[in-house]
Short mmCIF file of C-alpha atoms in Angstrom, two decimals:
data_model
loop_
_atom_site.label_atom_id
_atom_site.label_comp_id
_atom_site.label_asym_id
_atom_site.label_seq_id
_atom_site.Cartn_x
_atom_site.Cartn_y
_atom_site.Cartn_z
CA UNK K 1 7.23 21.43 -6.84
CA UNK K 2 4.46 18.62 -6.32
CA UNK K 3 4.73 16.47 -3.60
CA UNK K 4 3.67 12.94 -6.34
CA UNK K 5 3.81 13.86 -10.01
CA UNK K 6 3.27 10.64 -11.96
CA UNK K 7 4.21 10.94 -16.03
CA UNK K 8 3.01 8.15 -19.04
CA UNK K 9 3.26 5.46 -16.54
CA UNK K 10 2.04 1.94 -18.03
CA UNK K 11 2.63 -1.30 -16.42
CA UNK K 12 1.78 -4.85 -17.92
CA UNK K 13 1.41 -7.82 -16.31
CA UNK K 14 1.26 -11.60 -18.09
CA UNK K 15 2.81 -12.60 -21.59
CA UNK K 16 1.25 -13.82 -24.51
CA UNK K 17 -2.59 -14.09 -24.83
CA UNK K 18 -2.91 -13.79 -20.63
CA UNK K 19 -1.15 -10.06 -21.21
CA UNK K 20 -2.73 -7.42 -19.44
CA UNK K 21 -1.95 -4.15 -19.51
CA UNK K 22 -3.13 -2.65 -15.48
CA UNK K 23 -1.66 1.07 -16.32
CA UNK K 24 -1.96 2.61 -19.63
CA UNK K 25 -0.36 6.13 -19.88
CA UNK K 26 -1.55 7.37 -16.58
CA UNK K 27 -0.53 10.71 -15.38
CA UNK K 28 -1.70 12.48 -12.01
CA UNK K 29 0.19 15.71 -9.69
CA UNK K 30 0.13 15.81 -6.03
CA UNK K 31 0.62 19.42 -4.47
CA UNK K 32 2.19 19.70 -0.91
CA UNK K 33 -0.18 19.41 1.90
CA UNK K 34 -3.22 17.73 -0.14
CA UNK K 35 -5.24 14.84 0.15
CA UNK K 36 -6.13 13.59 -3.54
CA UNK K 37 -8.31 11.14 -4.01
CA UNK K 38 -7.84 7.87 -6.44
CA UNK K 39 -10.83 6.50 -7.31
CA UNK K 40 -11.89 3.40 -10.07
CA UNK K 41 -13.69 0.09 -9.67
CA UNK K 42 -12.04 -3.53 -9.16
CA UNK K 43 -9.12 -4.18 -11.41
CA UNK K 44 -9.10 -0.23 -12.12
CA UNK K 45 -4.92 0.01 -11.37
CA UNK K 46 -5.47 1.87 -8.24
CA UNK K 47 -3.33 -0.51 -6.08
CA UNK K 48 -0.73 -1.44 -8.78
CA UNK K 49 -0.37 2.90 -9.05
CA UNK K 50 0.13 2.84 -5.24
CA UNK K 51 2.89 -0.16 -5.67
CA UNK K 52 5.00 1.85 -8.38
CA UNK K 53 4.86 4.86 -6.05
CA UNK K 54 6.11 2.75 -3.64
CA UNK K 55 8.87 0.99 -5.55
CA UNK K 56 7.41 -2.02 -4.74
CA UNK K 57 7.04 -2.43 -8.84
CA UNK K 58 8.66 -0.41 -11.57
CA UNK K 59 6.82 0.74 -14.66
CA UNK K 60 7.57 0.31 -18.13
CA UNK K 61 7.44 3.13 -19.29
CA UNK K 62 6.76 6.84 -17.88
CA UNK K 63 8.57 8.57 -15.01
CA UNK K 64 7.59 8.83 -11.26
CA UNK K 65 8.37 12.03 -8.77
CA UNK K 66 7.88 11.70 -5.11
CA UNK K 67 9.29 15.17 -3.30
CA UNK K 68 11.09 16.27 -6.49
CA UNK K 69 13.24 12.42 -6.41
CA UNK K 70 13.15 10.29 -8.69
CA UNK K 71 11.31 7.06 -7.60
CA UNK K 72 13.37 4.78 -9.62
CA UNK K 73 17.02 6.19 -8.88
CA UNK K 74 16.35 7.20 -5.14
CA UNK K 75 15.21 3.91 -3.31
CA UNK K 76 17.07 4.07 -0.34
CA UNK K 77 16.37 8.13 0.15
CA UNK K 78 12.50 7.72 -0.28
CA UNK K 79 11.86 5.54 2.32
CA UNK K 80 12.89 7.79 4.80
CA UNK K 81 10.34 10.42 3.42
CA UNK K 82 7.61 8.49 2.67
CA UNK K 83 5.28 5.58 4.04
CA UNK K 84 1.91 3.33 3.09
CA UNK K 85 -1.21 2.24 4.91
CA UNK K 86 -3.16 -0.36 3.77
CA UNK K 87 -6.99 -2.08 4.60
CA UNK K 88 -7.28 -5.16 6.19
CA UNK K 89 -3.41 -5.02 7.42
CA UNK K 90 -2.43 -7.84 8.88
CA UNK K 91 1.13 -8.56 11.29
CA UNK K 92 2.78 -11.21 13.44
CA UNK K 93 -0.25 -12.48 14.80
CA UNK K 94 1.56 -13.67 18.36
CA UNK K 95 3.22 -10.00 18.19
CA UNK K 96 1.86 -7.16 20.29
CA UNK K 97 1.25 -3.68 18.76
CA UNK K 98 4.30 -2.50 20.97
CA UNK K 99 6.57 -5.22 19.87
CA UNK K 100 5.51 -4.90 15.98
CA UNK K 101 6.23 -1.17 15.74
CA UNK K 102 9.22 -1.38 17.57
CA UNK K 103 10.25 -3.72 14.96
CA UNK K 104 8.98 -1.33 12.06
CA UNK K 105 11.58 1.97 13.54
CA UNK K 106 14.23 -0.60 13.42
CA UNK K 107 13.57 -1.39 9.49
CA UNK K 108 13.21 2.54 9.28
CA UNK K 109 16.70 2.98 11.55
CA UNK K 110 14.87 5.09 13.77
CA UNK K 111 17.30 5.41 17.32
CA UNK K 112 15.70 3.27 20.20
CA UNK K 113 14.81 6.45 21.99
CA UNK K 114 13.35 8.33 19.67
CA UNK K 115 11.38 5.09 18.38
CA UNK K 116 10.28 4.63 21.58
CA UNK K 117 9.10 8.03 22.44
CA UNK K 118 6.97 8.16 18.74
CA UNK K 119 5.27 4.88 19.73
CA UNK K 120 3.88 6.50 22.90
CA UNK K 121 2.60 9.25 20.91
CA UNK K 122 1.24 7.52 18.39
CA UNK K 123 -0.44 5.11 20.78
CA UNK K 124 -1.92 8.31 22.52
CA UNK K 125 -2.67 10.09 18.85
CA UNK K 126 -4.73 6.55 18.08
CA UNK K 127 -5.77 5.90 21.25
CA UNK K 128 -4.29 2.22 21.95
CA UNK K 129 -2.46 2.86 24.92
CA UNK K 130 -5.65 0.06 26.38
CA UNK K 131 -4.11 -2.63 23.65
CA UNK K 132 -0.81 -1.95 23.28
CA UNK K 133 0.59 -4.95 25.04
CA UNK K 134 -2.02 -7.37 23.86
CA UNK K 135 -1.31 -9.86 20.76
CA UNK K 136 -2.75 -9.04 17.89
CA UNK K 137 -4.51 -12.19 17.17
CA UNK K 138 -6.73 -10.84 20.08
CA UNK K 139 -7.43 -7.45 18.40
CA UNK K 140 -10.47 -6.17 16.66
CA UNK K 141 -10.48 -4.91 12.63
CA UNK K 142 -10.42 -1.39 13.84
CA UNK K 143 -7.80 -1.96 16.29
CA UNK K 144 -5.84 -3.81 13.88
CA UNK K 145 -6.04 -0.56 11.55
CA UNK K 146 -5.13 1.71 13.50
CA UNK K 147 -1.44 -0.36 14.46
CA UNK K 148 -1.28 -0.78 10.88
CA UNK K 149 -1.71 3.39 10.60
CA UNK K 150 0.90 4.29 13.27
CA UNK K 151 3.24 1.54 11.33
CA UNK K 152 2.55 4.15 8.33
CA UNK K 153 3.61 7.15 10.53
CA UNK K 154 6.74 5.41 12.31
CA UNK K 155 9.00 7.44 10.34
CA UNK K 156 6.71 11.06 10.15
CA UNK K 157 6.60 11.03 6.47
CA UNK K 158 5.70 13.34 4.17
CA UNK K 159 3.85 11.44 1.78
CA UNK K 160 1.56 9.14 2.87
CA UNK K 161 -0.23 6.81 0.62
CA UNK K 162 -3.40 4.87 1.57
CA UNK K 163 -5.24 1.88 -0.01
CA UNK K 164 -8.59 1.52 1.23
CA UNK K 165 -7.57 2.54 4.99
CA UNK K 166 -11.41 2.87 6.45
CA UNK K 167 -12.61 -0.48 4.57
CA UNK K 168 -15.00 -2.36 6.91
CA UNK K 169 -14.02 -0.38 9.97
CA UNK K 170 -17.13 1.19 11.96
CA UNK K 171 -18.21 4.50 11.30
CA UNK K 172 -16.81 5.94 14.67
CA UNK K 173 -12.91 4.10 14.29
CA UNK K 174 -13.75 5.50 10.03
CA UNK K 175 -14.66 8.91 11.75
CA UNK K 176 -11.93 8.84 14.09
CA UNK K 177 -9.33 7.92 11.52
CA UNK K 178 -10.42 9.94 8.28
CA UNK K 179 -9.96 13.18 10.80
CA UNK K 180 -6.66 12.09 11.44
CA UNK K 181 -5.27 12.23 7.77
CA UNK K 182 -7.57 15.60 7.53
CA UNK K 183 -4.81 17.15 10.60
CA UNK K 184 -2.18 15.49 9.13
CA UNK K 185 -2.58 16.82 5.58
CA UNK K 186 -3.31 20.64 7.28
CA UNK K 187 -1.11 20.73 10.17
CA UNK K 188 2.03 18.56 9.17
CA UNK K 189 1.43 19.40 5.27
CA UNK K 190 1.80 15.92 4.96
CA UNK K 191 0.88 15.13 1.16
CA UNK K 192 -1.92 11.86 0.93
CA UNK K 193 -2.22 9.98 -1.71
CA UNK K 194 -5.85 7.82 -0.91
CA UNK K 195 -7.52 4.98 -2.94
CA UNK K 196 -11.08 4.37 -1.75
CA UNK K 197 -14.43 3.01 -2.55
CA UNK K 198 -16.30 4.53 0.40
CA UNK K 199 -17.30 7.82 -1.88
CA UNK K 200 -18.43 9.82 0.59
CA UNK K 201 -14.99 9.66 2.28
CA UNK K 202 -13.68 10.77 -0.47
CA UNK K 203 -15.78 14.01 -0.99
CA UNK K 204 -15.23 14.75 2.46
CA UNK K 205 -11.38 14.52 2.21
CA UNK K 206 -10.44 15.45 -1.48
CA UNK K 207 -10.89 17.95 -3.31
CA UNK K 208 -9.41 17.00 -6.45
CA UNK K 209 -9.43 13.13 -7.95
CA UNK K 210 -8.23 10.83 -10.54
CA UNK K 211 -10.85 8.28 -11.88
CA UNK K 212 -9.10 4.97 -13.34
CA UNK K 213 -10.90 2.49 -15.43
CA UNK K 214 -8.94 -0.42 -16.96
CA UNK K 215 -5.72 1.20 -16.36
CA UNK K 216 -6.28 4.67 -17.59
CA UNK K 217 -7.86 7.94 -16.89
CA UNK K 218 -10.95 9.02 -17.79
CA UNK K 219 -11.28 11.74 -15.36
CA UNK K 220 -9.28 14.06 -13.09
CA UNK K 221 -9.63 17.44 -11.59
CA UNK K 222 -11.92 19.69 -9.01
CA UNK K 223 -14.91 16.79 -7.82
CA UNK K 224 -17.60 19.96 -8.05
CA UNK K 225 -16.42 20.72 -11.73
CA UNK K 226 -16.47 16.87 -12.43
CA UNK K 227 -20.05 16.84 -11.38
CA UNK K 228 -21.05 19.13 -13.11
CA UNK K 229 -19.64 17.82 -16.56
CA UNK K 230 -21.59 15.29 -16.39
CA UNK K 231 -24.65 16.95 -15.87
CA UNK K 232 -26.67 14.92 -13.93
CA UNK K 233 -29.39 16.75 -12.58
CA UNK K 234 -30.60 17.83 -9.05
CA UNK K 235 -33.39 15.76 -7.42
CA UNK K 236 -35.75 17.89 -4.83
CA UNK K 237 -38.04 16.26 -2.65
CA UNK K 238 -41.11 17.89 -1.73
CA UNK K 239 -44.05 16.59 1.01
CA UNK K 240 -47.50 18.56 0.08
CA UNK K 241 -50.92 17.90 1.80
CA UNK K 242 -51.96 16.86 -1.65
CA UNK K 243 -51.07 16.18 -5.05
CA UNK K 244 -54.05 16.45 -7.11
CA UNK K 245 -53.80 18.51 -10.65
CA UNK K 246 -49.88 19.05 -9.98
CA UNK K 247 -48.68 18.82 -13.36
CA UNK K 248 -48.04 22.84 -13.21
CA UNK K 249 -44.94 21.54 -11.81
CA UNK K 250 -43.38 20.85 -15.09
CA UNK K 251 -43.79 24.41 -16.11
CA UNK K 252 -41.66 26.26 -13.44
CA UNK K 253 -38.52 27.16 -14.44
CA UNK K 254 -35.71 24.66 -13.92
CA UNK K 255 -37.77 22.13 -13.75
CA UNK K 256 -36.96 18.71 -16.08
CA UNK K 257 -39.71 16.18 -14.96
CA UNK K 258 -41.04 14.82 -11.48
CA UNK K 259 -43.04 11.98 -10.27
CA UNK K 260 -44.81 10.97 -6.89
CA UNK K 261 -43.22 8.53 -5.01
CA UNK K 262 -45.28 7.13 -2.14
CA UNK K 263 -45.63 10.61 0.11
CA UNK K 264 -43.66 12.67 -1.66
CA UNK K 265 -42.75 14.31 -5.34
CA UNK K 266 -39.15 13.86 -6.56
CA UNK K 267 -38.79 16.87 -8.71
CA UNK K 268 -35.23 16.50 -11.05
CA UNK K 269 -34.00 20.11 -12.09
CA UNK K 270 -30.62 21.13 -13.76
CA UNK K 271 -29.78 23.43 -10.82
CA UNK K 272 -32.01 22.38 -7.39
CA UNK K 273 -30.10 25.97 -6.26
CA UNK K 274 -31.79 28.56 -9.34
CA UNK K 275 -34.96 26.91 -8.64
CA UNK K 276 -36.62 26.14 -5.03
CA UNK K 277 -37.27 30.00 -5.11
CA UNK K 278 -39.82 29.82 -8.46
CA UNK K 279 -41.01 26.51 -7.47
CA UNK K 280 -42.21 27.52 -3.28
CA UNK K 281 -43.05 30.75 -4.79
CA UNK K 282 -45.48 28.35 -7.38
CA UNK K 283 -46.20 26.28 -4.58
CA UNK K 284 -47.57 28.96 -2.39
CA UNK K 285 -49.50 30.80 -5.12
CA UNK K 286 -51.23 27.51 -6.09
CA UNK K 287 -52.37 27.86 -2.24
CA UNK K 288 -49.78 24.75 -1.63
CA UNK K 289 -48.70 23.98 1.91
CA UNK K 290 -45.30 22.53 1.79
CA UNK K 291 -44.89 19.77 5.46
CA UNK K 292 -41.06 18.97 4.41
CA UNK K 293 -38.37 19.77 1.31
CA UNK K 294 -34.87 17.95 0.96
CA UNK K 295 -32.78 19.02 -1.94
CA UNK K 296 -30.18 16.56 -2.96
CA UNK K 297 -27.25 17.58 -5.14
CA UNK K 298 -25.52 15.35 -7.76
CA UNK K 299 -23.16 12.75 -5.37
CA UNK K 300 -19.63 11.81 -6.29
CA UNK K 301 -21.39 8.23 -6.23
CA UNK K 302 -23.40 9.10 -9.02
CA UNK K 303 -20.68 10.26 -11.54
CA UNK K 304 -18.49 7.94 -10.52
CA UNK K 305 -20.73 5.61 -11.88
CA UNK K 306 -21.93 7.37 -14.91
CA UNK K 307 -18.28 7.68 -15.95
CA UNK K 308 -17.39 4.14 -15.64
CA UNK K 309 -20.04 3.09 -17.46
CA UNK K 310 -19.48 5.29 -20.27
#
């Protein structure tokens, strides 16, 4: 049984000429335990998917499974099994992180002790036993996040779904927080759903995705196999002593083109992996010395964008 499993679901908003259709037949499975990623530009449908898992909107047409329930006919079960982060969360501004999740584990009917005890360990999990008691008009962005996280985790649930939660947070609170959903997922087999524009977060998280543009889905599956559809080649950097009479380049195996930019060559190949052996081997017969080599590999970045603009 998947943990999400999302069927044909289309949702339209406006009427008349001003009718837009956000979702258009889109169909993704989350297994137990993973973190899947849910990727697509502005206006793609990521957060209007994340509001119909929610029940915070209902489709018109399609079906939507959360733990085997149907999202439609199960609204007051779900809740208890299920939660959402988002970006940028924002709360009673004169409340204090203490005083806003207490309020939260009453709306989940969580007992005062056991609501109590959670928001210690949360505060110690997230590390804002320091602000707990301050308002949260006084907080920081990251702080901020990371009440609007343990709000998310209130009632231990076992899916999670997260729009944008890293956006604009510093890379240490990002770090801090993206290793948190990694235990989560692998410890608690907590199933994450996560929407996200920081693509490296992604890749490090996921490693299976859905890419939405205008409502529907142009890609899913493994990220490695998606990469390699596209078939964007390898780029290898090299740093020689010299580059005079280096067009022999062009002739090693693997190799589709290169140029010299400023220092160093940039050397595009269909597999940077098959051929840095021919090419140092070339290198060092042509009496060669290589000072520095950096091999980058086809980014999630890159297809992403290749796909979208397709």
């Amino acid at each position: 049984m998947y943990a999400i499993e999302v069927k044909n679901v289309s949702k339209t908003f406006g009427k008349g000429k001003h009718k837009v259709k956000v979702l258009d037949g889109v169909s993704l499975r989350v297994k137990r335990g993973e973190i899947y990623g849910l990727l697509g530009p502005n206006g793609a449908g990521k957060t209007t998917l994340i509001y119909t898992l929610s029940n915070i909107l209902i489709p018109e047409r399609g079906s939507v499974k959360v733990l085997g329930y149907d999202a439609l006919t199960n609204r007051k079960e779900l809740p208890k099994k299920m939660n959402i982060c988002f970006g940028n969360a924002f709360f009673f501004f004169s409340f204090t992180p203490k005083q806003i999740l207490t309020y939260y584990s009453y709306l989940h009917d969580i007992p005062r002790s056991k609501a109590k005890k959670k928001i210690e360990e949360l505060s110690e999990l997230l590390k804002f036993k320091h602000f707990i008691n301050r308002e949260f008009s006084e907080l920081s962005k990251g702080m901020r996040q990371k009440v609007a996280l343990a709000k998310s985790l209130l009632n231990e649930p076992e899916v999670l779904l997260l729009d944008e939660p890293t956006v604009g947070l510093d890379v240490d609170v990002a770090t801090e927080i993206r290793n948190i959903f990694r235990d989560l997922a692998k410890d608690n087999g907590v199933s994450i759903l996560l929407t996200s524009h920081y693509m490296g977060e992604v890749e490090t998280l996921c490693k299976r995705i859905t890419l939405l543009n205008k409502g529907r889905v142009i890609r899913d599956g493994n990220i490695g196999a998606i990469k390699k559809s596209i078939r964007a080649p390898d780029a290898i950097y090299v740093i020689l002593k010299n580059y005079d009479n280096i067009d022999f380049v062009k002739k090693i195996r693997g190799v589709k083109d290169y140029e010299i930019i400023d220092d160093r060559m940039k050397i595009l190949t269909s597999s940077s992996k098959n051929t840095i052996e021919p090419l140092l081997k070339t290198l060092k017969m042509k009496k060669r010395k290589v000072l520095d080599l950096e091999v980058k590999n086809t980014t999630l970045e890159e297809a992403f964008l290749k796909l979208v603009r397709k």
